[in-house]
Every structure is written in structure tokens, then in C-alpha cells.
Amino acid sequence: MKILALSDIHENTRLLKSLRKKLEEQGFKPEVTVIAGDITKFKGVETARKVLLQVKEYANTLILFVPGNCDSPELLRVEALADDIFNIHSRAYELGEYVFYGIGGGGMSPFYTPIEFSEEDFERFISKALQYAGKKLILITHQPILGFFDEVNGARIGSQVFAEYLNKVKPLIWITGHVHENRGWTKTGSTYIVHPGPFMRGYFAILEVRERDDVVVELESLTS
């Protein structure tokens, strides 16, 4: 399974042509593109649709996304924006032997952005993923996990609930976004945690699941 991971596009589609060129140069042909939220900058569903149609055009893959805290709350209720463009917030999408499950929105903040959830909300959403524990589960969340690529100005803003469920759900891969100041990947237990960084700044990640669930992760930049 080959995955292209993006987050925090914020309508910056001008980099998509460069993205396609770089993927072609590397010979990397993703089977699915996952987007960990913040497709727009406080815009509505139609703007999100236009952005994701452009992503699909350049990536030429199935698109699975969750809305971010800067997207419209109306987007949470939309299951599909076009053919092969699916919202997986609080729902699963099965692709062969893999199960993709998503949770959109950010945590509660002093900025009152459009989609913010409490820790109780996050627990309600992620508890549904327990039914996929033991399967080849790939989690996509906009909000980071507490302690993993979630630091802003010296403070950790990730979800405590996500940290608690990390060992309960044990996904193969967990992809996050939201925090523009961080990017990276690590492996904890059997889970690969990946924050590709904001695509609006040219950051993305490519992942390949190989035999015995070994995952190769490459953090990429279009600006270097």
C-alpha cells in the first residue's frame, strides 16, 4: 500500500503541479491520498470541493479526508464531495485489507475556530475505532496526539484522549496535522505516527506499507 499524506492545504493549490512532478521523478505512485484537515481557510463546502478536485486531478488517486478546525462545520456532514473523494470523519473506509478511519476538527482553543471538539467529543469519535482494533487500521486525525508533534510556543496541545486510545486501538499508522510548527514521524509500539507538515508550505509525506506491516515513511518538501 502506497499512501500520499497531506495536511493543512489552506487552499494553496499552486504547489500541486510541483507535487506531481516530484512524485513522478521519484517513481512513487500512490494508491490513496489522505488529507488530515484544513482544506480551506474558513471557507465553505464548495471551496473544499474545488480544492479536493484539484488534488485528485494532480494526485490521480482516491482521496480520503477529514475536515480541519478551519473548515466549515457543514463539511462534517458531507460523505462524498465527488467520485472517489470521501469524508471519513467518524466513519470508516475499507480499501482491500486496510481500514481507514478519520476524526476531524481541532481541540478547544481560545480562537473559537469553526470546528472544535472537547475531549469528550474526541472520545466518542475514537471509541468507534475500537471495532477495528486488530485489523490493518490507518487513523487520520486533524488534531495531534498529546506528546507527538503537538508543541506550540512551548505548550503541548494534543489530545489526551488520543494518547490514551493509542494503546487501545493500536493502529498500524496514525496521520495527524493541525500544528504548523511541527512535522515528523516516529514509531511507538506497533504504530507509526506521521505528521507530514502543512502542505501550504510545501510539506508532505509518502508512506509505503511493506511485508509484515513494515512501513517506510519519507518526509518531503517542495521548497528544498
JSON list of C-alpha atoms in Angstrom, two decimals:
[
{"chain": "A", "resi": 1, "resn": "MET", "atom": "CA", "xyz": [0.00, 0.00, 0.00]},
{"chain": "A", "resi": 2, "resn": "LYS", "atom": "CA", "xyz": [1.40, 3.38, -1.07]},
{"chain": "A", "resi": 3, "resn": "ILE", "atom": "CA", "xyz": [-0.01, 6.50, 0.59]},
{"chain": "A", "resi": 4, "resn": "LEU", "atom": "CA", "xyz": [0.40, 10.20, -0.08]},
{"chain": "A", "resi": 5, "resn": "ALA", "atom": "CA", "xyz": [-0.24, 12.16, 3.14]},
{"chain": "A", "resi": 6, "resn": "LEU", "atom": "CA", "xyz": [-1.16, 15.85, 3.13]},
{"chain": "A", "resi": 7, "resn": "SER", "atom": "CA", "xyz": [-2.45, 18.21, 5.80]},
{"chain": "A", "resi": 8, "resn": "ASP", "atom": "CA", "xyz": [-3.24, 21.90, 6.14]},
{"chain": "A", "resi": 9, "resn": "ILE", "atom": "CA", "xyz": [-3.58, 22.79, 2.48]},
{"chain": "A", "resi": 10, "resn": "HIS", "atom": "CA", "xyz": [-5.46, 26.01, 3.30]},
{"chain": "A", "resi": 11, "resn": "GLU", "atom": "CA", "xyz": [-6.43, 26.44, -0.39]},
{"chain": "A", "resi": 12, "resn": "ASN", "atom": "CA", "xyz": [-2.79, 26.62, -1.52]},
{"chain": "A", "resi": 13, "resn": "THR", "atom": "CA", "xyz": [-3.22, 24.52, -4.67]},
{"chain": "A", "resi": 14, "resn": "ARG", "atom": "CA", "xyz": [-0.46, 26.26, -6.64]},
{"chain": "A", "resi": 15, "resn": "LEU", "atom": "CA", "xyz": [2.00, 23.66, -5.32]},
{"chain": "A", "resi": 16, "resn": "LEU", "atom": "CA", "xyz": [0.11, 20.67, -6.73]},
{"chain": "A", "resi": 17, "resn": "LYS", "atom": "CA", "xyz": [1.86, 20.77, -10.09]},
{"chain": "A", "resi": 18, "resn": "SER", "atom": "CA", "xyz": [5.24, 20.65, -8.33]},
{"chain": "A", "resi": 19, "resn": "LEU", "atom": "CA", "xyz": [3.95, 17.83, -6.14]},
{"chain": "A", "resi": 20, "resn": "ARG", "atom": "CA", "xyz": [3.02, 15.72, -9.15]},
{"chain": "A", "resi": 21, "resn": "LYS", "atom": "CA", "xyz": [6.39, 16.41, -10.78]},
{"chain": "A", "resi": 22, "resn": "LYS", "atom": "CA", "xyz": [8.28, 15.35, -7.65]},
{"chain": "A", "resi": 23, "resn": "LEU", "atom": "CA", "xyz": [6.27, 12.15, -7.26]},
{"chain": "A", "resi": 24, "resn": "GLU", "atom": "CA", "xyz": [6.90, 11.30, -10.92]},
{"chain": "A", "resi": 25, "resn": "GLU", "atom": "CA", "xyz": [10.63, 11.94, -10.51]},
{"chain": "A", "resi": 26, "resn": "GLN", "atom": "CA", "xyz": [10.72, 9.60, -7.53]},
{"chain": "A", "resi": 27, "resn": "GLY", "atom": "CA", "xyz": [8.63, 6.98, -9.32]},
{"chain": "A", "resi": 28, "resn": "PHE", "atom": "CA", "xyz": [6.15, 7.00, -6.44]},
{"chain": "A", "resi": 29, "resn": "LYS", "atom": "CA", "xyz": [2.59, 6.16, -7.50]},
{"chain": "A", "resi": 30, "resn": "PRO", "atom": "CA", "xyz": [0.25, 6.43, -4.51]},
{"chain": "A", "resi": 31, "resn": "GLU", "atom": "CA", "xyz": [-2.87, 4.29, -4.32]},
{"chain": "A", "resi": 32, "resn": "VAL", "atom": "CA", "xyz": [-4.63, 6.72, -1.98]},
{"chain": "A", "resi": 33, "resn": "THR", "atom": "CA", "xyz": [-4.17, 10.32, -0.85]},
{"chain": "A", "resi": 34, "resn": "VAL", "atom": "CA", "xyz": [-5.16, 11.10, 2.73]},
{"chain": "A", "resi": 35, "resn": "ILE", "atom": "CA", "xyz": [-5.74, 14.66, 3.88]},
{"chain": "A", "resi": 36, "resn": "ALA", "atom": "CA", "xyz": [-5.62, 15.42, 7.60]},
{"chain": "A", "resi": 37, "resn": "GLY", "atom": "CA", "xyz": [-7.78, 18.54, 7.59]},
{"chain": "A", "resi": 38, "resn": "ASP", "atom": "CA", "xyz": [-7.72, 22.29, 6.97]},
{"chain": "A", "resi": 39, "resn": "ILE", "atom": "CA", "xyz": [-8.51, 22.12, 3.30]},
{"chain": "A", "resi": 40, "resn": "THR", "atom": "CA", "xyz": [-9.73, 25.72, 3.28]},
{"chain": "A", "resi": 41, "resn": "LYS", "atom": "CA", "xyz": [-9.21, 28.99, 5.11]},
{"chain": "A", "resi": 42, "resn": "PHE", "atom": "CA", "xyz": [-12.59, 29.41, 6.82]},
{"chain": "A", "resi": 43, "resn": "LYS", "atom": "CA", "xyz": [-14.49, 28.71, 3.59]},
{"chain": "A", "resi": 44, "resn": "GLY", "atom": "CA", "xyz": [-17.49, 26.54, 2.77]},
{"chain": "A", "resi": 45, "resn": "VAL", "atom": "CA", "xyz": [-18.16, 23.17, 1.23]},
{"chain": "A", "resi": 46, "resn": "GLU", "atom": "CA", "xyz": [-17.89, 24.35, -2.37]},
{"chain": "A", "resi": 47, "resn": "THR", "atom": "CA", "xyz": [-14.41, 25.75, -1.81]},
{"chain": "A", "resi": 48, "resn": "ALA", "atom": "CA", "xyz": [-13.36, 22.47, -0.21]},
{"chain": "A", "resi": 49, "resn": "ARG", "atom": "CA", "xyz": [-14.78, 20.60, -3.20]},
{"chain": "A", "resi": 50, "resn": "LYS", "atom": "CA", "xyz": [-12.78, 22.74, -5.65]},
{"chain": "A", "resi": 51, "resn": "VAL", "atom": "CA", "xyz": [-9.57, 22.23, -3.70]},
{"chain": "A", "resi": 52, "resn": "LEU", "atom": "CA", "xyz": [-10.02, 18.48, -3.43]},
{"chain": "A", "resi": 53, "resn": "LEU", "atom": "CA", "xyz": [-10.93, 18.12, -7.09]},
{"chain": "A", "resi": 54, "resn": "GLN", "atom": "CA", "xyz": [-7.60, 19.74, -7.90]},
{"chain": "A", "resi": 55, "resn": "VAL", "atom": "CA", "xyz": [-5.79, 17.40, -5.53]},
{"chain": "A", "resi": 56, "resn": "LYS", "atom": "CA", "xyz": [-7.47, 14.45, -7.22]},
{"chain": "A", "resi": 57, "resn": "GLU", "atom": "CA", "xyz": [-6.51, 15.76, -10.67]},
{"chain": "A", "resi": 58, "resn": "TYR", "atom": "CA", "xyz": [-2.82, 16.06, -9.78]},
{"chain": "A", "resi": 59, "resn": "ALA", "atom": "CA", "xyz": [-2.50, 13.03, -7.50]},
{"chain": "A", "resi": 60, "resn": "ASN", "atom": "CA", "xyz": [-4.75, 10.83, -9.67]},
{"chain": "A", "resi": 61, "resn": "THR", "atom": "CA", "xyz": [-5.85, 8.74, -6.67]},
{"chain": "A", "resi": 62, "resn": "LEU", "atom": "CA", "xyz": [-8.70, 8.02, -4.34]},
{"chain": "A", "resi": 63, "resn": "ILE", "atom": "CA", "xyz": [-8.99, 10.91, -1.84]},
{"chain": "A", "resi": 64, "resn": "LEU", "atom": "CA", "xyz": [-9.87, 10.30, 1.82]},
{"chain": "A", "resi": 65, "resn": "PHE", "atom": "CA", "xyz": [-10.11, 13.39, 4.02]},
{"chain": "A", "resi": 66, "resn": "VAL", "atom": "CA", "xyz": [-11.24, 14.80, 7.33]},
{"chain": "A", "resi": 67, "resn": "PRO", "atom": "CA", "xyz": [-12.22, 18.45, 7.86]},
{"chain": "A", "resi": 68, "resn": "GLY", "atom": "CA", "xyz": [-9.92, 20.59, 9.98]},
{"chain": "A", "resi": 69, "resn": "ASN", "atom": "CA", "xyz": [-10.74, 23.24, 12.53]},
{"chain": "A", "resi": 70, "resn": "CYS", "atom": "CA", "xyz": [-10.56, 25.94, 9.82]},
{"chain": "A", "resi": 71, "resn": "ASP", "atom": "CA", "xyz": [-13.07, 24.21, 7.54]},
{"chain": "A", "resi": 72, "resn": "SER", "atom": "CA", "xyz": [-16.84, 24.66, 7.54]},
{"chain": "A", "resi": 73, "resn": "PRO", "atom": "CA", "xyz": [-18.87, 22.61, 10.06]},
{"chain": "A", "resi": 74, "resn": "GLU", "atom": "CA", "xyz": [-21.16, 21.74, 7.15]},
{"chain": "A", "resi": 75, "resn": "LEU", "atom": "CA", "xyz": [-18.33, 19.67, 5.71]},
{"chain": "A", "resi": 76, "resn": "LEU", "atom": "CA", "xyz": [-18.60, 17.25, 8.64]},
{"chain": "A", "resi": 77, "resn": "ARG", "atom": "CA", "xyz": [-21.97, 16.06, 7.33]},
{"chain": "A", "resi": 78, "resn": "VAL", "atom": "CA", "xyz": [-20.91, 15.54, 3.71]},
{"chain": "A", "resi": 79, "resn": "GLU", "atom": "CA", "xyz": [-19.99, 11.92, 2.96]},
{"chain": "A", "resi": 80, "resn": "ALA", "atom": "CA", "xyz": [-18.69, 12.42, -0.59]},
{"chain": "A", "resi": 81, "resn": "LEU", "atom": "CA", "xyz": [-17.71, 15.57, -2.48]},
{"chain": "A", "resi": 82, "resn": "ALA", "atom": "CA", "xyz": [-17.27, 13.84, -5.85]},
{"chain": "A", "resi": 83, "resn": "ASP", "atom": "CA", "xyz": [-16.40, 10.43, -7.27]},
{"chain": "A", "resi": 84, "resn": "ASP", "atom": "CA", "xyz": [-13.54, 8.97, -5.22]},
{"chain": "A", "resi": 85, "resn": "ILE", "atom": "CA", "xyz": [-13.44, 11.91, -2.79]},
{"chain": "A", "resi": 86, "resn": "PHE", "atom": "CA", "xyz": [-14.74, 10.74, 0.59]},
{"chain": "A", "resi": 87, "resn": "ASN", "atom": "CA", "xyz": [-15.05, 12.33, 4.02]},
{"chain": "A", "resi": 88, "resn": "ILE", "atom": "CA", "xyz": [-14.06, 9.77, 6.67]},
{"chain": "A", "resi": 89, "resn": "HIS", "atom": "CA", "xyz": [-14.84, 11.87, 9.76]},
{"chain": "A", "resi": 90, "resn": "SER", "atom": "CA", "xyz": [-16.32, 9.43, 12.28]},
{"chain": "A", "resi": 91, "resn": "ARG", "atom": "CA", "xyz": [-16.63, 6.74, 9.64]},
{"chain": "A", "resi": 92, "resn": "ALA", "atom": "CA", "xyz": [-14.50, 4.02, 8.09]},
{"chain": "A", "resi": 93, "resn": "TYR", "atom": "CA", "xyz": [-13.44, 3.33, 4.53]},
{"chain": "A", "resi": 94, "resn": "GLU", "atom": "CA", "xyz": [-12.16, -0.13, 3.66]},
{"chain": "A", "resi": 95, "resn": "LEU", "atom": "CA", "xyz": [-9.56, -0.42, 0.93]},
{"chain": "A", "resi": 96, "resn": "GLY", "atom": "CA", "xyz": [-8.51, -4.01, 0.40]},
{"chain": "A", "resi": 97, "resn": "GLU", "atom": "CA", "xyz": [-7.17, -5.31, 3.70]},
{"chain": "A", "resi": 98, "resn": "TYR", "atom": "CA", "xyz": [-6.81, -1.79, 5.16]},
{"chain": "A", "resi": 99, "resn": "VAL", "atom": "CA", "xyz": [-9.36, 0.20, 7.14]},
{"chain": "A", "resi": 100, "resn": "PHE", "atom": "CA", "xyz": [-9.11, 4.00, 7.12]},
{"chain": "A", "resi": 101, "resn": "TYR", "atom": "CA", "xyz": [-10.91, 5.82, 9.94]},
{"chain": "A", "resi": 102, "resn": "GLY", "atom": "CA", "xyz": [-10.93, 9.57, 10.49]},
{"chain": "A", "resi": 103, "resn": "ILE", "atom": "CA", "xyz": [-11.65, 12.25, 13.05]},
{"chain": "A", "resi": 104, "resn": "GLY", "atom": "CA", "xyz": [-11.78, 15.90, 12.01]},
{"chain": "A", "resi": 105, "resn": "GLY", "atom": "CA", "xyz": [-11.67, 19.18, 13.87]},
{"chain": "A", "resi": 106, "resn": "GLY", "atom": "CA", "xyz": [-9.30, 20.65, 16.41]},
{"chain": "A", "resi": 107, "resn": "GLY", "atom": "CA", "xyz": [-9.38, 20.75, 20.18]},
{"chain": "A", "resi": 108, "resn": "MET", "atom": "CA", "xyz": [-10.99, 23.55, 22.16]},
{"chain": "A", "resi": 109, "resn": "SER", "atom": "CA", "xyz": [-8.99, 26.77, 21.82]},
{"chain": "A", "resi": 110, "resn": "PRO", "atom": "CA", "xyz": [-9.19, 30.48, 22.68]},
{"chain": "A", "resi": 111, "resn": "PHE", "atom": "CA", "xyz": [-9.56, 31.25, 18.96]},
{"chain": "A", "resi": 112, "resn": "TYR", "atom": "CA", "xyz": [-13.08, 29.78, 18.53]},
{"chain": "A", "resi": 113, "resn": "THR", "atom": "CA", "xyz": [-12.34, 28.30, 15.12]},
{"chain": "A", "resi": 114, "resn": "PRO", "atom": "CA", "xyz": [-15.26, 26.73, 13.21]},
{"chain": "A", "resi": 115, "resn": "ILE", "atom": "CA", "xyz": [-14.73, 23.07, 14.13]},
{"chain": "A", "resi": 116, "resn": "GLU", "atom": "CA", "xyz": [-13.54, 22.48, 17.68]},
{"chain": "A", "resi": 117, "resn": "PHE", "atom": "CA", "xyz": [-14.27, 19.45, 19.83]},
{"chain": "A", "resi": 118, "resn": "SER", "atom": "CA", "xyz": [-13.95, 18.68, 23.53]},
{"chain": "A", "resi": 119, "resn": "GLU", "atom": "CA", "xyz": [-12.02, 15.69, 24.79]},
{"chain": "A", "resi": 120, "resn": "GLU", "atom": "CA", "xyz": [-15.39, 14.03, 25.45]},
{"chain": "A", "resi": 121, "resn": "ASP", "atom": "CA", "xyz": [-16.25, 14.51, 21.77]},
{"chain": "A", "resi": 122, "resn": "PHE", "atom": "CA", "xyz": [-12.92, 13.03, 20.70]},
{"chain": "A", "resi": 123, "resn": "GLU", "atom": "CA", "xyz": [-13.53, 10.00, 22.93]},
{"chain": "A", "resi": 124, "resn": "ARG", "atom": "CA", "xyz": [-16.97, 9.50, 21.40]},
{"chain": "A", "resi": 125, "resn": "PHE", "atom": "CA", "xyz": [-15.45, 9.52, 17.92]},
{"chain": "A", "resi": 126, "resn": "ILE", "atom": "CA", "xyz": [-12.39, 7.40, 18.58]},
{"chain": "A", "resi": 127, "resn": "SER", "atom": "CA", "xyz": [-14.20, 4.78, 20.64]},
{"chain": "A", "resi": 128, "resn": "LYS", "atom": "CA", "xyz": [-15.89, 3.75, 17.39]},
{"chain": "A", "resi": 129, "resn": "ALA", "atom": "CA", "xyz": [-12.46, 2.76, 16.06]},
{"chain": "A", "resi": 130, "resn": "LEU", "atom": "CA", "xyz": [-12.15, 0.04, 18.72]},
{"chain": "A", "resi": 131, "resn": "GLN", "atom": "CA", "xyz": [-14.18, -2.26, 16.48]},
{"chain": "A", "resi": 132, "resn": "TYR", "atom": "CA", "xyz": [-11.28, -2.18, 14.00]},
{"chain": "A", "resi": 133, "resn": "ALA", "atom": "CA", "xyz": [-8.57, -2.99, 16.56]},
{"chain": "A", "resi": 134, "resn": "GLY", "atom": "CA", "xyz": [-6.54, -5.94, 15.35]},
{"chain": "A", "resi": 135, "resn": "LYS", "atom": "CA", "xyz": [-7.09, -5.03, 11.71]},
{"chain": "A", "resi": 136, "resn": "LYS", "atom": "CA", "xyz": [-4.76, -3.07, 9.47]},
{"chain": "A", "resi": 137, "resn": "LEU", "atom": "CA", "xyz": [-6.12, 0.25, 10.70]},
{"chain": "A", "resi": 138, "resn": "ILE", "atom": "CA", "xyz": [-4.95, 3.64, 9.48]},
{"chain": "A", "resi": 139, "resn": "LEU", "atom": "CA", "xyz": [-6.18, 6.59, 11.55]},
{"chain": "A", "resi": 140, "resn": "ILE", "atom": "CA", "xyz": [-6.39, 10.10, 10.12]},
{"chain": "A", "resi": 141, "resn": "THR", "atom": "CA", "xyz": [-6.98, 12.94, 12.59]},
{"chain": "A", "resi": 142, "resn": "HIS", "atom": "CA", "xyz": [-6.55, 16.67, 12.27]},
{"chain": "A", "resi": 143, "resn": "GLN", "atom": "CA", "xyz": [-5.86, 17.05, 15.98]},
{"chain": "A", "resi": 144, "resn": "PRO", "atom": "CA", "xyz": [-2.47, 15.62, 17.03]},
{"chain": "A", "resi": 145, "resn": "ILE", "atom": "CA", "xyz": [-1.92, 13.13, 19.82]},
{"chain": "A", "resi": 146, "resn": "LEU", "atom": "CA", "xyz": [-0.70, 14.59, 23.10]},
{"chain": "A", "resi": 147, "resn": "GLY", "atom": "CA", "xyz": [3.08, 14.38, 23.09]},
{"chain": "A", "resi": 148, "resn": "PHE", "atom": "CA", "xyz": [3.51, 13.77, 19.38]},
{"chain": "A", "resi": 149, "resn": "PHE", "atom": "CA", "xyz": [4.25, 16.71, 17.08]},
{"chain": "A", "resi": 150, "resn": "ASP", "atom": "CA", "xyz": [1.85, 18.92, 19.05]},
{"chain": "A", "resi": 151, "resn": "GLU", "atom": "CA", "xyz": [4.05, 21.62, 20.55]},
{"chain": "A", "resi": 152, "resn": "VAL", "atom": "CA", "xyz": [3.16, 25.29, 20.02]},
{"chain": "A", "resi": 153, "resn": "ASN", "atom": "CA", "xyz": [5.15, 28.00, 21.80]},
{"chain": "A", "resi": 154, "resn": "GLY", "atom": "CA", "xyz": [6.33, 25.53, 24.42]},
{"chain": "A", "resi": 155, "resn": "ALA", "atom": "CA", "xyz": [2.87, 24.13, 25.13]},
{"chain": "A", "resi": 156, "resn": "ARG", "atom": "CA", "xyz": [1.51, 20.70, 24.20]},
{"chain": "A", "resi": 157, "resn": "ILE", "atom": "CA", "xyz": [-1.93, 20.99, 22.61]},
{"chain": "A", "resi": 158, "resn": "GLY", "atom": "CA", "xyz": [-2.55, 17.40, 21.50]},
{"chain": "A", "resi": 159, "resn": "SER", "atom": "CA", "xyz": [-5.45, 15.26, 22.65]},
{"chain": "A", "resi": 160, "resn": "GLN", "atom": "CA", "xyz": [-5.05, 13.33, 25.90]},
{"chain": "A", "resi": 161, "resn": "VAL", "atom": "CA", "xyz": [-7.86, 11.03, 24.80]},
{"chain": "A", "resi": 162, "resn": "PHE", "atom": "CA", "xyz": [-5.97, 10.19, 21.62]},
{"chain": "A", "resi": 163, "resn": "ALA", "atom": "CA", "xyz": [-2.89, 9.37, 23.71]},
{"chain": "A", "resi": 164, "resn": "GLU", "atom": "CA", "xyz": [-4.96, 7.02, 25.88]},
{"chain": "A", "resi": 165, "resn": "TYR", "atom": "CA", "xyz": [-6.54, 5.28, 22.90]},
{"chain": "A", "resi": 166, "resn": "LEU", "atom": "CA", "xyz": [-3.22, 4.86, 21.10]},
{"chain": "A", "resi": 167, "resn": "ASN", "atom": "CA", "xyz": [-2.54, 1.68, 23.04]},
{"chain": "A", "resi": 168, "resn": "LYS", "atom": "CA", "xyz": [-6.16, 0.56, 22.99]},
{"chain": "A", "resi": 169, "resn": "VAL", "atom": "CA", "xyz": [-6.69, 0.78, 19.24]},
{"chain": "A", "resi": 170, "resn": "LYS", "atom": "CA", "xyz": [-3.08, 0.10, 18.16]},
{"chain": "A", "resi": 171, "resn": "PRO", "atom": "CA", "xyz": [-3.44, 1.34, 14.59]},
{"chain": "A", "resi": 172, "resn": "LEU", "atom": "CA", "xyz": [-0.76, 0.47, 12.07]},
{"chain": "A", "resi": 173, "resn": "ILE", "atom": "CA", "xyz": [-0.46, 4.15, 11.06]},
{"chain": "A", "resi": 174, "resn": "TRP", "atom": "CA", "xyz": [-1.78, 7.37, 12.63]},
{"chain": "A", "resi": 175, "resn": "ILE", "atom": "CA", "xyz": [-1.54, 10.52, 10.48]},
{"chain": "A", "resi": 176, "resn": "THR", "atom": "CA", "xyz": [-2.16, 13.94, 12.07]},
{"chain": "A", "resi": 177, "resn": "GLY", "atom": "CA", "xyz": [-1.98, 17.63, 11.16]},
{"chain": "A", "resi": 178, "resn": "HIS", "atom": "CA", "xyz": [-3.08, 20.99, 12.63]},
{"chain": "A", "resi": 179, "resn": "VAL", "atom": "CA", "xyz": [0.19, 22.18, 14.21]},
{"chain": "A", "resi": 180, "resn": "HIS", "atom": "CA", "xyz": [2.07, 24.12, 11.52]},
{"chain": "A", "resi": 181, "resn": "GLU", "atom": "CA", "xyz": [5.15, 24.44, 13.73]},
{"chain": "A", "resi": 182, "resn": "ASN", "atom": "CA", "xyz": [5.78, 20.67, 13.76]},
{"chain": "A", "resi": 183, "resn": "ARG", "atom": "CA", "xyz": [6.34, 17.82, 11.36]},
{"chain": "A", "resi": 184, "resn": "GLY", "atom": "CA", "xyz": [7.95, 14.43, 11.69]},
{"chain": "A", "resi": 185, "resn": "TRP", "atom": "CA", "xyz": [7.36, 10.75, 12.24]},
{"chain": "A", "resi": 186, "resn": "THR", "atom": "CA", "xyz": [8.09, 8.17, 14.88]},
{"chain": "A", "resi": 187, "resn": "LYS", "atom": "CA", "xyz": [7.19, 4.63, 15.82]},
{"chain": "A", "resi": 188, "resn": "THR", "atom": "CA", "xyz": [5.72, 3.87, 19.22]},
{"chain": "A", "resi": 189, "resn": "GLY", "atom": "CA", "xyz": [4.81, 0.29, 19.96]},
{"chain": "A", "resi": 190, "resn": "SER", "atom": "CA", "xyz": [3.46, -1.08, 16.69]},
{"chain": "A", "resi": 191, "resn": "THR", "atom": "CA", "xyz": [2.14, 2.29, 15.45]},
{"chain": "A", "resi": 192, "resn": "TYR", "atom": "CA", "xyz": [3.80, 4.67, 13.02]},
{"chain": "A", "resi": 193, "resn": "ILE", "atom": "CA", "xyz": [2.78, 8.26, 13.86]},
{"chain": "A", "resi": 194, "resn": "VAL", "atom": "CA", "xyz": [3.22, 10.72, 11.00]},
{"chain": "A", "resi": 195, "resn": "HIS", "atom": "CA", "xyz": [2.74, 14.49, 10.82]},
{"chain": "A", "resi": 196, "resn": "PRO", "atom": "CA", "xyz": [3.53, 15.50, 7.22]},
{"chain": "A", "resi": 197, "resn": "GLY", "atom": "CA", "xyz": [3.61, 19.22, 7.97]},
{"chain": "A", "resi": 198, "resn": "PRO", "atom": "CA", "xyz": [1.49, 21.91, 6.30]},
{"chain": "A", "resi": 199, "resn": "PHE", "atom": "CA", "xyz": [1.18, 21.47, 2.55]},
{"chain": "A", "resi": 200, "resn": "MET", "atom": "CA", "xyz": [0.60, 25.22, 2.27]},
{"chain": "A", "resi": 201, "resn": "ARG", "atom": "CA", "xyz": [4.36, 25.47, 2.94]},
{"chain": "A", "resi": 202, "resn": "GLY", "atom": "CA", "xyz": [5.25, 22.64, 0.56]},
{"chain": "A", "resi": 203, "resn": "TYR", "atom": "CA", "xyz": [5.45, 19.79, 3.08]},
{"chain": "A", "resi": 204, "resn": "PHE", "atom": "CA", "xyz": [4.04, 16.30, 2.62]},
{"chain": "A", "resi": 205, "resn": "ALA", "atom": "CA", "xyz": [4.83, 12.66, 3.36]},
{"chain": "A", "resi": 206, "resn": "ILE", "atom": "CA", "xyz": [4.86, 9.43, 1.41]},
{"chain": "A", "resi": 207, "resn": "LEU", "atom": "CA", "xyz": [4.35, 6.06, 3.06]},
{"chain": "A", "resi": 208, "resn": "GLU", "atom": "CA", "xyz": [4.69, 2.52, 1.83]},
{"chain": "A", "resi": 209, "resn": "VAL", "atom": "CA", "xyz": [3.45, -0.48, 3.79]},
{"chain": "A", "resi": 210, "resn": "ARG", "atom": "CA", "xyz": [5.63, -3.49, 3.01]},
{"chain": "A", "resi": 211, "resn": "GLU", "atom": "CA", "xyz": [5.73, -7.09, 4.18]},
{"chain": "A", "resi": 212, "resn": "ARG", "atom": "CA", "xyz": [4.97, -7.84, 7.82]},
{"chain": "A", "resi": 213, "resn": "ASP", "atom": "CA", "xyz": [3.47, -4.36, 8.23]},
{"chain": "A", "resi": 214, "resn": "ASP", "atom": "CA", "xyz": [6.84, -2.64, 7.94]},
{"chain": "A", "resi": 215, "resn": "VAL", "atom": "CA", "xyz": [6.16, 0.99, 6.97]},
{"chain": "A", "resi": 216, "resn": "VAL", "atom": "CA", "xyz": [8.65, 3.18, 5.14]},
{"chain": "A", "resi": 217, "resn": "VAL", "atom": "CA", "xyz": [7.99, 6.87, 5.79]},
{"chain": "A", "resi": 218, "resn": "GLU", "atom": "CA", "xyz": [9.60, 9.73, 3.88]},
{"chain": "A", "resi": 219, "resn": "LEU", "atom": "CA", "xyz": [9.05, 13.37, 4.85]},
{"chain": "A", "resi": 220, "resn": "GLU", "atom": "CA", "xyz": [9.24, 15.54, 1.75]},
{"chain": "A", "resi": 221, "resn": "SER", "atom": "CA", "xyz": [9.43, 19.24, 0.90]},
{"chain": "A", "resi": 222, "resn": "LEU", "atom": "CA", "xyz": [8.75, 21.09, -2.32]},
{"chain": "A", "resi": 223, "resn": "THR", "atom": "CA", "xyz": [10.76, 24.09, -1.15]},
{"chain": "A", "resi": 224, "resn": "SER", "atom": "CA", "xyz": [14.17, 22.46, -0.71]}
]
